[in-house]
mmCIF file of N, CA and C in Angstrom:
data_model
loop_
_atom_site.group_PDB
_atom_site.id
_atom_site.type_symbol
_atom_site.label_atom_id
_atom_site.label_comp_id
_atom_site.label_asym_id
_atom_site.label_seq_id
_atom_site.Cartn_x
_atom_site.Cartn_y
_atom_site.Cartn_z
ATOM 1 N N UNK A 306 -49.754 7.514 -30.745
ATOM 2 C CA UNK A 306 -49.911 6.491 -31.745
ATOM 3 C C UNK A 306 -48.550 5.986 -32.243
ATOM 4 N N UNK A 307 -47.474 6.627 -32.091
ATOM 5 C CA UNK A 307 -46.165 6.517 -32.868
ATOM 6 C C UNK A 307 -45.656 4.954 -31.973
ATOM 7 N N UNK A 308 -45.813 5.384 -30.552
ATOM 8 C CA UNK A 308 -45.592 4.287 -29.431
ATOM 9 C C UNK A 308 -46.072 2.434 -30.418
ATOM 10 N N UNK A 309 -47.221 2.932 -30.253
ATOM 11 C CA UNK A 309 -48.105 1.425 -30.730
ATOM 12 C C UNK A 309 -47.494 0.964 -32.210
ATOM 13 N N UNK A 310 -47.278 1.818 -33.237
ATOM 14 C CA UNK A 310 -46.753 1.776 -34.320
ATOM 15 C C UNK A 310 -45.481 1.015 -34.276
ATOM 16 N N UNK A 311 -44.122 2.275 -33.164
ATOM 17 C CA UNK A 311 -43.238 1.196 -33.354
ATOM 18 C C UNK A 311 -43.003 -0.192 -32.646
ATOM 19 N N UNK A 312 -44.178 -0.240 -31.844
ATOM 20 C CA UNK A 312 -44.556 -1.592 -31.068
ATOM 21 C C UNK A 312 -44.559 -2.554 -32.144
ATOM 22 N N UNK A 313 -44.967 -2.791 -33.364
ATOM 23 C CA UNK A 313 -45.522 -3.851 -34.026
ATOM 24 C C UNK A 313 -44.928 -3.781 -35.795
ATOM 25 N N UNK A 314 -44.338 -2.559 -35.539
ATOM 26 C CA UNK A 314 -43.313 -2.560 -36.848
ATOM 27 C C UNK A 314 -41.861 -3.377 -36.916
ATOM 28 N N UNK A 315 -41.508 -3.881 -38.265
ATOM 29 C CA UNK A 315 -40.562 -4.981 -38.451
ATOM 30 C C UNK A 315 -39.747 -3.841 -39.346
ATOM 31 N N UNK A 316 -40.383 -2.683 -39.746
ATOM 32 C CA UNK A 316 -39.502 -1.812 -40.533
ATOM 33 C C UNK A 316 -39.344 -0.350 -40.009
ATOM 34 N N UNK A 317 -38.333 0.444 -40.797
ATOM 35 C CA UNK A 317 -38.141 1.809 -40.078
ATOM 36 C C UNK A 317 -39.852 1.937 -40.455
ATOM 37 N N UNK A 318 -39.605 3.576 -39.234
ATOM 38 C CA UNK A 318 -40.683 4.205 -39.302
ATOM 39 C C UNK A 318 -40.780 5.421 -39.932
ATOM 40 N N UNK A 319 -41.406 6.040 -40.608
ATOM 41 C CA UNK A 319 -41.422 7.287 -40.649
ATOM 42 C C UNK A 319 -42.387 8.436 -40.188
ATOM 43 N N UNK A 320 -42.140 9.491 -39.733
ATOM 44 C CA UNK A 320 -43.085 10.704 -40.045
ATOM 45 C C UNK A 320 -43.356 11.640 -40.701
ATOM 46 N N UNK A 321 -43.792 12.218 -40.975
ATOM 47 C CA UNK A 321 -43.942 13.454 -41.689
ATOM 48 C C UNK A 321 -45.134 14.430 -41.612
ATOM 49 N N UNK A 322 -44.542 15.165 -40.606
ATOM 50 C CA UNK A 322 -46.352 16.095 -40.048
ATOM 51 C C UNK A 322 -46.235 17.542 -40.529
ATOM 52 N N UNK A 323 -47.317 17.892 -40.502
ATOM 53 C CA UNK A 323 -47.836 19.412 -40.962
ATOM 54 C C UNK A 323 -46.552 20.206 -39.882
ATOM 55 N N UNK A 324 -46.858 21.433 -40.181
ATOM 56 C CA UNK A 324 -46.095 22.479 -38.954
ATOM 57 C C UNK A 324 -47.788 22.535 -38.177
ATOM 58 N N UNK A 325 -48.340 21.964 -37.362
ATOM 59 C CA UNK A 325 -49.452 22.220 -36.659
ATOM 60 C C UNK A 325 -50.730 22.354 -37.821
ATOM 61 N N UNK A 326 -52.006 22.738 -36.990
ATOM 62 C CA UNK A 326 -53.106 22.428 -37.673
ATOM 63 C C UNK A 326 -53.198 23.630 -38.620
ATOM 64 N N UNK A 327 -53.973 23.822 -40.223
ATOM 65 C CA UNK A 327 -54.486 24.812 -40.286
ATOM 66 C C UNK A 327 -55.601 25.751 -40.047
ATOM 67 N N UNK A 328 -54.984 26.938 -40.794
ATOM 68 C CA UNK A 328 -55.720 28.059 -40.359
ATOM 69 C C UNK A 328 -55.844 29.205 -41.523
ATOM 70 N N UNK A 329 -57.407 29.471 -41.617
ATOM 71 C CA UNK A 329 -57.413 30.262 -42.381
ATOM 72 C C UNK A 329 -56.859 31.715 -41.924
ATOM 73 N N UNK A 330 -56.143 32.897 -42.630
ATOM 74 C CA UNK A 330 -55.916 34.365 -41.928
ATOM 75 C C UNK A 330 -55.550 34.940 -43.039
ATOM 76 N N UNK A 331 -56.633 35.935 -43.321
ATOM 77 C CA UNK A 331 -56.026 37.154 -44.105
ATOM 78 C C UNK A 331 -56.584 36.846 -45.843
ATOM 79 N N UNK A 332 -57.390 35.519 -45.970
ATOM 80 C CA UNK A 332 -57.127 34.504 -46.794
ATOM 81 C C UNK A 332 -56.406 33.538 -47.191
ATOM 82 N N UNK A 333 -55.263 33.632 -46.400
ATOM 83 C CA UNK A 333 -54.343 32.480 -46.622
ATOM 84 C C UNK A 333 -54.231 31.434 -45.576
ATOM 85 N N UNK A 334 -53.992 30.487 -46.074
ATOM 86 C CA UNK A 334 -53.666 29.084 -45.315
ATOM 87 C C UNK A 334 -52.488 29.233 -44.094
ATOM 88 N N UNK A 335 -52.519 29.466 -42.990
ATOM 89 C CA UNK A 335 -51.275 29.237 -42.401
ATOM 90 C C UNK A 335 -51.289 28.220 -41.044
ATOM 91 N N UNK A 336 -49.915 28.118 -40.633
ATOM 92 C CA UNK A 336 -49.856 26.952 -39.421
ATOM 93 C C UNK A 336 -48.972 27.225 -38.428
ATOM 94 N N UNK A 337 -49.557 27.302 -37.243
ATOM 95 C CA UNK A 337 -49.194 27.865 -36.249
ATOM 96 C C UNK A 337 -47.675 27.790 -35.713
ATOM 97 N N UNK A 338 -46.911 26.442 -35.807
ATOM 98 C CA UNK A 338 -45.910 25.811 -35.174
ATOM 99 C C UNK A 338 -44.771 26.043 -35.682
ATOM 100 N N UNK A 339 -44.148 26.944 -35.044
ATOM 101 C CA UNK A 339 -42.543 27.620 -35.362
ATOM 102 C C UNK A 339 -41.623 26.486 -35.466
ATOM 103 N N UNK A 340 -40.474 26.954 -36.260
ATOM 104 C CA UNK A 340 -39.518 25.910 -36.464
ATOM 105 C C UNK A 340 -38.615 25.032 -35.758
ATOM 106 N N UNK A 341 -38.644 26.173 -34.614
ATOM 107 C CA UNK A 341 -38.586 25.144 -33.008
ATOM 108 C C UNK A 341 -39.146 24.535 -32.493
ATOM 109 N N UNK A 342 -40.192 24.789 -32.581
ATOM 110 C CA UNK A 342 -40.983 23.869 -31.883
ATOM 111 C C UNK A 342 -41.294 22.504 -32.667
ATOM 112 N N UNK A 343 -41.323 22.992 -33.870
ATOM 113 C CA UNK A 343 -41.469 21.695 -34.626
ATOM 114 C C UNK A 343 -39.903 20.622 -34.729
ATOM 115 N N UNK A 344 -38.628 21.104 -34.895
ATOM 116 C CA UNK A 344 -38.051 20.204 -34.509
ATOM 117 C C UNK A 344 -37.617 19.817 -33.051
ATOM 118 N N UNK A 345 -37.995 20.485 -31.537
ATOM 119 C CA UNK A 345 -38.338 19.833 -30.550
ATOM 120 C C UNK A 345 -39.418 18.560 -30.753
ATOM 121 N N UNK A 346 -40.677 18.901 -31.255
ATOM 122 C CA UNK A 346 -41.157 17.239 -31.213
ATOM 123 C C UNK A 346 -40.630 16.295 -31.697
ATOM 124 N N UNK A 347 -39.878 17.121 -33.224
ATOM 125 C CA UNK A 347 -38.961 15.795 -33.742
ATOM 126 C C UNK A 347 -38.149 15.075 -33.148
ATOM 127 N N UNK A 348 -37.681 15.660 -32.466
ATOM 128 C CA UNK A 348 -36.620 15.205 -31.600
ATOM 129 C C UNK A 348 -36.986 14.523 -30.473
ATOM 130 N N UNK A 349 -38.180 14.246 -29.989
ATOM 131 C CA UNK A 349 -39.156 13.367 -29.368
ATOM 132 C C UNK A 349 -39.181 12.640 -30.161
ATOM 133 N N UNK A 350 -40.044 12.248 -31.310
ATOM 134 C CA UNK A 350 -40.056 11.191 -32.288
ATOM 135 C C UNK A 350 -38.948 10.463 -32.249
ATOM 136 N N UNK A 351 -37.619 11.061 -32.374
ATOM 137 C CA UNK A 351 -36.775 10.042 -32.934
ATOM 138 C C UNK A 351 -36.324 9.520 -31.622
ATOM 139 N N UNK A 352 -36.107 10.569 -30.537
ATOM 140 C CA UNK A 352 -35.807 9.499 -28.940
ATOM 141 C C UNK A 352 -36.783 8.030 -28.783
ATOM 142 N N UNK A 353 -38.294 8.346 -29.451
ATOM 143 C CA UNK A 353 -38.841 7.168 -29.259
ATOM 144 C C UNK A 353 -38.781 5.975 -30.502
ATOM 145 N N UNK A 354 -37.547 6.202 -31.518
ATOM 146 C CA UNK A 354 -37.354 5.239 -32.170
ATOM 147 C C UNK A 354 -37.933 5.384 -33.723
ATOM 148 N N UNK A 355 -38.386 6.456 -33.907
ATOM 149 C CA UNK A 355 -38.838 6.999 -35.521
ATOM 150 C C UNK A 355 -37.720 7.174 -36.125
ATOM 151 N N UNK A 356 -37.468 6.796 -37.290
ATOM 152 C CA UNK A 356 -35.835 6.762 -38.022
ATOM 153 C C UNK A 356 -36.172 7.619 -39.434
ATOM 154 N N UNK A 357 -37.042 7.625 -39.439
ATOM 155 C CA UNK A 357 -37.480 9.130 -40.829
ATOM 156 C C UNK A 357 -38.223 9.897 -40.698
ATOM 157 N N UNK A 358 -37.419 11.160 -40.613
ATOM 158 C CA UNK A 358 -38.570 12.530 -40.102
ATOM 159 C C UNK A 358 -38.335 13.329 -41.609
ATOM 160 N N UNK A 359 -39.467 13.614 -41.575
ATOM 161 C CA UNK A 359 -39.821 14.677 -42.699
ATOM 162 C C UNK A 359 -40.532 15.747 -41.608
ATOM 163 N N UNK A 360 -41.279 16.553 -43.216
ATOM 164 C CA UNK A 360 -42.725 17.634 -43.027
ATOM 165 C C UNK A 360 -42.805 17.817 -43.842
ATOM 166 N N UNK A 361 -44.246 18.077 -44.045
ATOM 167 C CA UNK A 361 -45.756 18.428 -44.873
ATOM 168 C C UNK A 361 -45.959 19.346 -44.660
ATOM 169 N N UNK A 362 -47.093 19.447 -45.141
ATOM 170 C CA UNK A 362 -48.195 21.300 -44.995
ATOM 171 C C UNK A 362 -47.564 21.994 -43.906
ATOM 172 N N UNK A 363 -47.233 23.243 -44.384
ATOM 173 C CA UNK A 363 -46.412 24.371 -43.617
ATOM 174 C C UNK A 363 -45.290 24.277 -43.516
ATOM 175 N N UNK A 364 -44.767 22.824 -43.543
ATOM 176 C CA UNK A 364 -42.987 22.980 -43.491
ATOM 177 C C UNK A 364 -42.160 23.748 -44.197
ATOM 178 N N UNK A 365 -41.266 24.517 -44.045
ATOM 179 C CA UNK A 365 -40.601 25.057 -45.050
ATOM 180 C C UNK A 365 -38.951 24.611 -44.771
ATOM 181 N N UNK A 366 -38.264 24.676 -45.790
ATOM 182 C CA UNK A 366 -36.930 24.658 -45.139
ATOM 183 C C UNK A 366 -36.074 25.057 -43.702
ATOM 184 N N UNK A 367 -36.242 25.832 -43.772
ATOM 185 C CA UNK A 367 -35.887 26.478 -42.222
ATOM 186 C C UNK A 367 -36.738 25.565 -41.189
ATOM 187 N N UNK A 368 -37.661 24.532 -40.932
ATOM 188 C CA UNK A 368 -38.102 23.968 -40.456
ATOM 189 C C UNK A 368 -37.399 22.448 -40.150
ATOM 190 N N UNK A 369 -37.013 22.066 -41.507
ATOM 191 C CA UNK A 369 -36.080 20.900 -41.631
ATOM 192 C C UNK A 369 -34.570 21.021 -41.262
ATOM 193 N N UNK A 370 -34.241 22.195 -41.484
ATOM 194 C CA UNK A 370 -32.866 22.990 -41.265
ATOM 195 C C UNK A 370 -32.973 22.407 -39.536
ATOM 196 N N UNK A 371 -34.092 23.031 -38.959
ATOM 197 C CA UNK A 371 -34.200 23.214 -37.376
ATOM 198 C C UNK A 371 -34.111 21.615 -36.792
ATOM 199 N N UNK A 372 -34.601 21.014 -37.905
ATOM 200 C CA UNK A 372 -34.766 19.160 -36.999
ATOM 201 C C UNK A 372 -33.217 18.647 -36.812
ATOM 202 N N UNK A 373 -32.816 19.281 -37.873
ATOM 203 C CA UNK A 373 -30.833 18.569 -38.293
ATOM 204 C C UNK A 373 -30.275 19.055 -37.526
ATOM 205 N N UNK A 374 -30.220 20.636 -36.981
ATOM 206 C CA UNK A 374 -29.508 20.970 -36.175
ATOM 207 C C UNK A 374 -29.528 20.469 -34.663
#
């Protein structure tokens, strides 16, 4: 979807995704997608022209740490 998006956008883009889907365990909320892996896709995103990366649900610092580096 990001493709079609920046197809027809006149402005930056942004993202900002979960660390993966949730999951209930133990009672708590958690999300599968390590901090590598999550800034490897980022780093897809922005090769295809996304100019603001964030994260949401599950991100933690060390996650954002991982996109910069």
């Amino acid at each position: 979807i990001v493709e079609e998006i920046l197809k027809y956008s006149s402005v930056p883009v942004m993202i900002q995704p979960n660390a993966g889907l949730p999951e209930i365990c133990c009672g708590e909320t958690v999300f599968g997608v390590l901090p590598e892996e999550f800034a490897d896709y980022m780093g897809k995103m922005a090769e295809k022209g996304v100019t603001i990366l964030g994260g949401c649900c599950g991100t933690k610092p060390e996650y954002i740490k991982a996109v910069v580096e």
